[in-house]
Coordinates of C-alpha atoms in Angstrom, one line a residue:
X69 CA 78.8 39.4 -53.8
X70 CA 76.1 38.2 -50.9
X71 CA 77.4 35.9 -47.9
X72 CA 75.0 33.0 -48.7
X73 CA 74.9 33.1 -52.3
X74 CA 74.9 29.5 -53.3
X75 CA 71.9 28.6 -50.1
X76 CA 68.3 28.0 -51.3
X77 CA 65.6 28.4 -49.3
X78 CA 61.7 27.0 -49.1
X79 CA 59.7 29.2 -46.4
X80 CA 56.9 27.6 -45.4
X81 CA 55.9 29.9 -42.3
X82 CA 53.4 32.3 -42.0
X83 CA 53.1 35.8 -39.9
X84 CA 55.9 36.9 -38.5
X85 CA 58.4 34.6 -36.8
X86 CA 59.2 32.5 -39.9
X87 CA 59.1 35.0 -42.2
X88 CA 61.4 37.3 -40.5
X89 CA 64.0 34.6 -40.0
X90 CA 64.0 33.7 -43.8
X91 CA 63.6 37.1 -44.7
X92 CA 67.0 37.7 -43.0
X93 CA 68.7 34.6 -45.3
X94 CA 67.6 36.8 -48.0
X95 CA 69.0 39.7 -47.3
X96 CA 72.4 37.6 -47.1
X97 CA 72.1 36.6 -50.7
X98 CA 70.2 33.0 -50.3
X99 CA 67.6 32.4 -52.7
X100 CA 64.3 32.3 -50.7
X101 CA 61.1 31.0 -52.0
X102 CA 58.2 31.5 -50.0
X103 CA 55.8 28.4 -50.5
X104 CA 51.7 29.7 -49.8
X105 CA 48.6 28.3 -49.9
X106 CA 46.5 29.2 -52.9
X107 CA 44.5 31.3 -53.0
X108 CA 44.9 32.7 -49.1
X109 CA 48.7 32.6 -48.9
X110 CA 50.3 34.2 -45.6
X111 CA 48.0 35.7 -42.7
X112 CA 50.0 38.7 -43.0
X113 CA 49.1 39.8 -46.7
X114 CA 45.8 40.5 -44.7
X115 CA 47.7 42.6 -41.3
X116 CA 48.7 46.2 -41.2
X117 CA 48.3 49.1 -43.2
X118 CA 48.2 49.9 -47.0
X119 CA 49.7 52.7 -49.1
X120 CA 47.2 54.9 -50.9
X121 CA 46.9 56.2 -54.1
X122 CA 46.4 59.4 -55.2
X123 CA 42.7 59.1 -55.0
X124 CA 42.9 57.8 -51.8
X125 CA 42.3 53.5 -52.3
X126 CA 44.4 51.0 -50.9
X127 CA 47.5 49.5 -53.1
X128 CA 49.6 47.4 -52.6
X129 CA 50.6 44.5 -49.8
X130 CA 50.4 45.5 -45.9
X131 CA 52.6 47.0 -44.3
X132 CA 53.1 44.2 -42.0
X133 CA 53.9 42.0 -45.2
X134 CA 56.7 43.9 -46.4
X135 CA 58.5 44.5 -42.8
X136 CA 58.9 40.5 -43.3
X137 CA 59.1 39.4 -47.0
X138 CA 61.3 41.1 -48.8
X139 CA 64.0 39.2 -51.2
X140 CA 61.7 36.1 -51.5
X141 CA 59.7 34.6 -54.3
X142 CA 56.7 33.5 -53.9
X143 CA 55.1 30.4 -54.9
X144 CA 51.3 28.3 -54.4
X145 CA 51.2 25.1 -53.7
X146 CA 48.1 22.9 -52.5
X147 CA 50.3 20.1 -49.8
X148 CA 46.5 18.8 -49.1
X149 CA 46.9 17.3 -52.7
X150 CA 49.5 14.1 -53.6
X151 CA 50.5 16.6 -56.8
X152 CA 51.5 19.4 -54.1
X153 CA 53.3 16.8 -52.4
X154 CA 55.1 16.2 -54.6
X155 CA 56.2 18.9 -56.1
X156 CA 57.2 20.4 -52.9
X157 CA 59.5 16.6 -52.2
X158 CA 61.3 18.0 -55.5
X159 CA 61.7 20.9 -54.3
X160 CA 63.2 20.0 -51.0
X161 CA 65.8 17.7 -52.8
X162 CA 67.5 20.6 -54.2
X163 CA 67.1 22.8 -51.2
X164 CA 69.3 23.6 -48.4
X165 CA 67.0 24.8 -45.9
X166 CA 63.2 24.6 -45.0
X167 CA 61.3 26.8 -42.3
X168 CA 57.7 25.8 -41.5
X169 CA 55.5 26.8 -38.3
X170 CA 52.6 24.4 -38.6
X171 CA 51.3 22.9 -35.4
X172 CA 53.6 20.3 -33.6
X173 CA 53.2 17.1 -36.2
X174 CA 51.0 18.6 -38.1
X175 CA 52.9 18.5 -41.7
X176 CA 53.5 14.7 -40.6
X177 CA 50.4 13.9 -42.6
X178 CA 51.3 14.9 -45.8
X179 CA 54.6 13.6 -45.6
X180 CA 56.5 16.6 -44.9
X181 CA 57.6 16.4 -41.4
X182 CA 61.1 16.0 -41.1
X183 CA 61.8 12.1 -40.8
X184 CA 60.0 12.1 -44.1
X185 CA 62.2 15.3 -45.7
X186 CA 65.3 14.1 -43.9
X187 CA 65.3 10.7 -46.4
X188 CA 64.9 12.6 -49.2
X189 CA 67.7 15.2 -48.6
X190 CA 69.4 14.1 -45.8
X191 CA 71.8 17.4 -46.2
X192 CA 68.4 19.1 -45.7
X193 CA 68.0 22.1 -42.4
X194 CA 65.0 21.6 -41.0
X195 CA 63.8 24.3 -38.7
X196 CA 60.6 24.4 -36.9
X197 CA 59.4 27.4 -35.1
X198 CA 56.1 26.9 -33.2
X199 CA 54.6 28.3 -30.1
X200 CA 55.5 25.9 -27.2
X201 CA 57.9 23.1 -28.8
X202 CA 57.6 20.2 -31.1
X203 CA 56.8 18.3 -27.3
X204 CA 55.4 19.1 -23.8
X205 CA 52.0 19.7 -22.5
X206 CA 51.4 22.8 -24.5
X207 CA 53.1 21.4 -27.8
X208 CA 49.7 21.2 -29.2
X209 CA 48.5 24.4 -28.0
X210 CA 48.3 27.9 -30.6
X211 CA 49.7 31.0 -29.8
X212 CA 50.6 34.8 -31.2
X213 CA 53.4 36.8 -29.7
X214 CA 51.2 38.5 -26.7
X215 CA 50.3 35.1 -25.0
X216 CA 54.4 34.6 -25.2
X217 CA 55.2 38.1 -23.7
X218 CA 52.6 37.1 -20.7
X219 CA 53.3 33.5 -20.4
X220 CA 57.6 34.4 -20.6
X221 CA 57.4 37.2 -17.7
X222 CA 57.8 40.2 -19.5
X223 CA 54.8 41.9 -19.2
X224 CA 55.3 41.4 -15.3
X225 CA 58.7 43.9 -15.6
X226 CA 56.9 45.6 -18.6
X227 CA 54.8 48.9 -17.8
X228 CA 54.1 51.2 -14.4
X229 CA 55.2 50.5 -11.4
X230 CA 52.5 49.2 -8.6
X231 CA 50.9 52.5 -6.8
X232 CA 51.7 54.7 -9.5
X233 CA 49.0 56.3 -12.6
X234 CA 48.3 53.8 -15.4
X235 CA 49.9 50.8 -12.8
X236 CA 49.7 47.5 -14.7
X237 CA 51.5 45.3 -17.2
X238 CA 52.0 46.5 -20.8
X239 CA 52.6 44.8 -23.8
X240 CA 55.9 45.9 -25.4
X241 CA 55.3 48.0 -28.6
X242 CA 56.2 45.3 -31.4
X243 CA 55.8 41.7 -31.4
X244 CA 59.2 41.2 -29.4
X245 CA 59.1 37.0 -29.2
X246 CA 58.3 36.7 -32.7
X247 CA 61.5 38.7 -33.9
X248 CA 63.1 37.7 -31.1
X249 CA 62.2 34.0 -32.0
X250 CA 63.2 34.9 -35.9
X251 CA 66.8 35.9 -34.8
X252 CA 67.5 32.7 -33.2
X253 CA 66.0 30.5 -35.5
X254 CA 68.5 32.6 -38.3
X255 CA 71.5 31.6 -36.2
X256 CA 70.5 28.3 -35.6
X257 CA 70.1 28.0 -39.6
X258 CA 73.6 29.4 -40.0
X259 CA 75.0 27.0 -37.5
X260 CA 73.7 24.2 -38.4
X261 CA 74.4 25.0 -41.9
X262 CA 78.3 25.0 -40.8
X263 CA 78.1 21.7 -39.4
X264 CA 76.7 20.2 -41.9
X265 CA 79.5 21.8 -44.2
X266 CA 82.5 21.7 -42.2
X267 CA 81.8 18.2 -39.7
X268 CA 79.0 16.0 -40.5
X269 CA 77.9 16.2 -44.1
X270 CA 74.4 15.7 -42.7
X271 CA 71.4 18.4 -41.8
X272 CA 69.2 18.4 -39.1
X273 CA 66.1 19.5 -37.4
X274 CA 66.0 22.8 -35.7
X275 CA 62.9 22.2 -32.6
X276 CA 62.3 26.3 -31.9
X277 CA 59.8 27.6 -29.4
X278 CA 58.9 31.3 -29.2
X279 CA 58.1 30.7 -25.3
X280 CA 61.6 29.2 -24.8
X281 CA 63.0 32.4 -27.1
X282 CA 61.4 34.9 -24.9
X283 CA 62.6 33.6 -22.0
X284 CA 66.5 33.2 -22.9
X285 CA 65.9 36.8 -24.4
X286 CA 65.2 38.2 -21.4
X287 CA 67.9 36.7 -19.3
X288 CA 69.3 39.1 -18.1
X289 CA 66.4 40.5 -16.2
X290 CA 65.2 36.4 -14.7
X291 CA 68.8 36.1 -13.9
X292 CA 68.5 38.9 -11.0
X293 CA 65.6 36.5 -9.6
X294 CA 67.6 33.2 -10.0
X295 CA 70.7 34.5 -8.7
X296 CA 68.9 36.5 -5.6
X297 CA 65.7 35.3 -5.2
X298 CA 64.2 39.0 -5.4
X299 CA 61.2 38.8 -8.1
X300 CA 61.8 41.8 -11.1
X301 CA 59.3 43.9 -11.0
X302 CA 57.7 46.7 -13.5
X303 CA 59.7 49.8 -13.1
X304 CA 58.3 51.7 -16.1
X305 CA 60.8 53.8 -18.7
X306 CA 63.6 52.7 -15.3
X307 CA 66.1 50.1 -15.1
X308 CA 65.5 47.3 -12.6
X309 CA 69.3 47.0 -11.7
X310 CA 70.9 50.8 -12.4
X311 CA 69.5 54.3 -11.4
X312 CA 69.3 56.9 -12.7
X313 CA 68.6 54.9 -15.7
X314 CA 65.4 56.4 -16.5
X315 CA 63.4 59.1 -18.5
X316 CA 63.1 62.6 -16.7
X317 CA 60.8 65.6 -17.9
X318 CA 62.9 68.7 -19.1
X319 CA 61.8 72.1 -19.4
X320 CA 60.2 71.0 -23.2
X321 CA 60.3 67.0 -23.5
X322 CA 61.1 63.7 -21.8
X323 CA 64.9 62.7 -21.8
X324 CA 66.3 59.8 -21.6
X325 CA 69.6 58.9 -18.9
X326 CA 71.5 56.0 -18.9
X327 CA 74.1 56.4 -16.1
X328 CA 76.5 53.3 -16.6
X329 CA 79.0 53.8 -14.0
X330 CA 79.8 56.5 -10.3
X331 CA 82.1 58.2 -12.4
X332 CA 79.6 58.8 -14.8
X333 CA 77.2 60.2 -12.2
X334 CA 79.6 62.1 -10.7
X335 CA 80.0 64.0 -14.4
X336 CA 76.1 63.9 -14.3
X337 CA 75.6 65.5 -11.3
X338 CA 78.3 68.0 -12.4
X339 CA 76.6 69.1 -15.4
X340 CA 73.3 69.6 -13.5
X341 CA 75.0 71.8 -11.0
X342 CA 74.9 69.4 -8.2
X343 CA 78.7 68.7 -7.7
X344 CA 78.4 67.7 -4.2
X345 CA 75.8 64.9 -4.2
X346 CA 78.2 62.1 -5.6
X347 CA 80.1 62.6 -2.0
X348 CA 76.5 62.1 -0.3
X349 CA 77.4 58.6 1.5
X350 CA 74.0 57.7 0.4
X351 CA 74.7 58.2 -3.4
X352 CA 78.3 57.0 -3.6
X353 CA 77.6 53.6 -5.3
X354 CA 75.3 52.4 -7.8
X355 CA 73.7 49.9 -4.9
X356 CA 73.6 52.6 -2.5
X357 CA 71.6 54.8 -5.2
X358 CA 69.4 52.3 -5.6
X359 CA 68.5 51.8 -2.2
X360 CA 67.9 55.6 -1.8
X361 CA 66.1 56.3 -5.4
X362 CA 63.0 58.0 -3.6
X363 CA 65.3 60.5 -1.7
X364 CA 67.5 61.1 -5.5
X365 CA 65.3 60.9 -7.9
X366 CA 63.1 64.1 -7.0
X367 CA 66.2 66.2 -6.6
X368 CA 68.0 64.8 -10.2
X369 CA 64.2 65.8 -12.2
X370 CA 64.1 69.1 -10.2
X371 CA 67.1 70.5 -11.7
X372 CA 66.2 69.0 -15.5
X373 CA 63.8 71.1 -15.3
X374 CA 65.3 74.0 -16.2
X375 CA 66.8 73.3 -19.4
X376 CA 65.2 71.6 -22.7
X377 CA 66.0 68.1 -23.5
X378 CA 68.3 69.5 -26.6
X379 CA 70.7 71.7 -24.2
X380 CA 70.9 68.6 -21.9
X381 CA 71.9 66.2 -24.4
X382 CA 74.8 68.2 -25.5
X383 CA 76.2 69.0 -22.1
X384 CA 75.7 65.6 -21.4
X385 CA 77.6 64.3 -24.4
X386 CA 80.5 66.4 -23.6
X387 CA 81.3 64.9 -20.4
X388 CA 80.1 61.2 -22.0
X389 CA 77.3 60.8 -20.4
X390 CA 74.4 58.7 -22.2
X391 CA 71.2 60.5 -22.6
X392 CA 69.0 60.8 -26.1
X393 CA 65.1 62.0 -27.2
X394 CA 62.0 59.6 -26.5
X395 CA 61.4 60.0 -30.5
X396 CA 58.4 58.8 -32.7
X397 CA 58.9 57.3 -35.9
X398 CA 59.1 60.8 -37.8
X399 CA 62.0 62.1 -35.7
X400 CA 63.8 58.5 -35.9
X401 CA 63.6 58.8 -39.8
X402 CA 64.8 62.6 -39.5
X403 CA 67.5 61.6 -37.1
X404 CA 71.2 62.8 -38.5
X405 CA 73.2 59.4 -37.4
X406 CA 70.2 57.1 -38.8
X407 CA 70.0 59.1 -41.9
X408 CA 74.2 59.0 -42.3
X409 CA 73.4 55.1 -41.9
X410 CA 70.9 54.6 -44.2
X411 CA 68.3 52.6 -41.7
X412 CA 65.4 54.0 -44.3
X413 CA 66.0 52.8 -47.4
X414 CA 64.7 51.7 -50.4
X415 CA 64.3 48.2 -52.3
X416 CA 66.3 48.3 -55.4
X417 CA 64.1 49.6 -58.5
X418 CA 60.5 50.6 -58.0
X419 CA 60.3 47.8 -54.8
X420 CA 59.3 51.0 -52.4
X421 CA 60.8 51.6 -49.0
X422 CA 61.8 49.3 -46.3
X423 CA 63.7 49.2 -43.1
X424 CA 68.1 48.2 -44.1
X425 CA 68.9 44.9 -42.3
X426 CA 71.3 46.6 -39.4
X427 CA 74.3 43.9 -39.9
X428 CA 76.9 45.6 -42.0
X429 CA 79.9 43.4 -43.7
X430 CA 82.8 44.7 -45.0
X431 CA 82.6 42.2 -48.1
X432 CA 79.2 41.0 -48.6
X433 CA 76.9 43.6 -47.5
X434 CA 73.1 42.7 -47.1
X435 CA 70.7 43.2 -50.4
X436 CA 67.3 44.8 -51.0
X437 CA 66.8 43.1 -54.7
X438 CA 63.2 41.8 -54.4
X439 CA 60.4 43.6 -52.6
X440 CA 57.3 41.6 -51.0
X441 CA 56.2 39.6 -53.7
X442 CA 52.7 38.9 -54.9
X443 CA 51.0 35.4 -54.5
X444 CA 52.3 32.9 -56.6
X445 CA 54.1 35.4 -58.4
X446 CA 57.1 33.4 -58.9
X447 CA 55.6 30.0 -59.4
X448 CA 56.6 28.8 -63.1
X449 CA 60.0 30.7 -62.4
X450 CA 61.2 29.1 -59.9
X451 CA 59.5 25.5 -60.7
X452 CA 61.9 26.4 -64.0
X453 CA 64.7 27.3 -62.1
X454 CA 64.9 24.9 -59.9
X455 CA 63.1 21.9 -61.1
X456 CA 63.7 22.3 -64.9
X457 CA 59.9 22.6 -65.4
X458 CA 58.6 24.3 -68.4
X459 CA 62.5 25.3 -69.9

């Protein structure tokens, strides 16, 4: 049993956004069908990296590909031909949801915006994910997820501080306002789908902007400015609003400390054989610490420096205080508690591996039935399945 198993999908995105957002419908049991171009289909077939076979040549779809397409069928349509068109209108009539990332307006041409889609499903979700908004100066404008991490202020609290080595804004290490901008556009789907089902019997269209996305994802951090007026700032692998809430070298490897709370630092301080600094008037609080970092901070990495980052960690988690490994993707897979969850698994059959969708339900726990499919692999299938075509 799935959670959306009577929801059908047509993906019309490209990259990463889009796809991640359907992507996440099918892992919940929808049935997604990823409409491509022919002959080219997605970008993304064309990003990333490529298994290799034993003598050494490339197989298979990218790596980038299958992070974002798995559970979907794919099919090719040409929309620049009335016979495209159409097919996709009949398509759309039986479909509960449609994802596209074209330019602002520019599937209005063929007929496939949503005033046009709307009349001939009007229980039809329409969700468009683009870079800037369906309107606004930039509406027209392209973009890829680094000109939304610059434009959204993150890079500007992302990377080493000002005066320190390697000073300067970073990119963050994924493509952060695409997923970012794929999760909301899935809850949007599900809530509009709701309303539709339980109010107004009608769809409607879903306007999503990755620069708006990045933004309300990072709220937390603009909220500091809004509320104070004092501008965030880039405080490397530190918190802008806690400390110590950093990494600190051990005696072997970087360690990571996330001190929530005094009490907390009080046990931290404990552990590192520093019982009185807590009483230090200029400790105390959280705000006082933070006022005083450059007179803490050297004393806190002095005495982690005796121990490795292992013997820390489980003093630390003794007393409950938060610390863990700055680990790369080899230790994360070798990792006891992601391993007891399953976070690497596999797609059911000979699909290959993938990365388990981290929601877990009690009742209607997420599938991996489908891997990445080939272009147009599904075309006469699905056209049969849902059309009639062909039976």
């Amino acid at each position: 049993m799935s959670a959306l198993p009577n929801i059908r999908v047509l993906d019309m995105t490209r990259v990463f956004a889009g796809p991640w957002a359907a992507q996440m419908l099918g892992d919940f049991g929808a049935d997604v069908v990823k409409v491509e171009q022919p002959g080219s289909g997605d970008d993304v077939r064309r990003m990333g990296f490529r298994a290799r076979d034993a003598e050494g040549r490339e197989v298979g779809a990218t790596s980038s590909f299958l992070a974002m397409n798995r559970n979907k069928r794919s099919i090719t349509l040409d929309i620049g031909k009335p016979e495209g068109q159409a097919t996709l209108r009949a398509l759309v009539a039986k479909a509960d949801v449609f994802l596209e990332n074209f330019k602002a307006g520019g599937l209005a041409k063929y007929g496939l915006d949503y005033a046009s889609l709307a009349a001939v499903n009007p229980r039809l979700v329409y969700c468009s994910i683009t870079g800037f908004g369906q309107h606004g100066p930039y509406a027209p404008l392209p973009g890829y997820d680094p000109i939304f991490q610059a434009m959204s202020g993150l890079m500007s609290v992302t990377g080493q501080p000002d005066g320190t080595p390697g000073a300067g804004p970073v990119l963050a290490g994924y493509s952060l306002s695409d997923v970012n901008a794929g999760f909301y556009a899935t809850i949007a789907i599900l809530a509009a789908l709701h309303h539709r089902d339980t109010v107004s019997g009608r769809g409607q269209h879903i306007d999503l902007a990755l620069l708006d996305s990045q933004i309300a994802a990072q709220s937390h951090i603009a909220m500091n400015w809004l509320v104070s007026g004092k501008m965030p700032v880039r405080a490397g692998a530190a918190s802008q609003i806690n400390t110590p809430w950093q990494a600190f070298e051990t005696a072997d490897r970087p360690l990571m400390v996330a001190i929530g709370n005094d009490r907390q630092f009080a046990q931290f301080c404990a552990v590192l054989g520093l019982p009185d600094m807590p009483q230090d008037p200029r400790f105390a609080t959280n705000r006082q610490r933070m006022a005083n970092k450059a007179a803490m901070l050297p004393v806190l990495q002095r005495a982690l420096l005796a121990r490795g980052a292992r013997d820390w960690m489980d003093a630390l988690n003794e007393v409950g205080v938060a610390s863990g490994p700055i680990n790369d993707f080899g230790a994360v897979a070798e990792d006891p508690q992601v391993r007891h969850r399953g976070v690497f698994t596999r797609i059911e059959g000979e699909g290959g591996p993938t990365i388990a969708n981290p929601i877990r339900f009690s009742e209607t726990p997420p599938r991996y039935a489908r891997p990445a499919p080939e272009l147009g692999e599904h075309t006469e299938e699905v056209l049969r399945d849902w059309l009639g075509e062909g039976a």
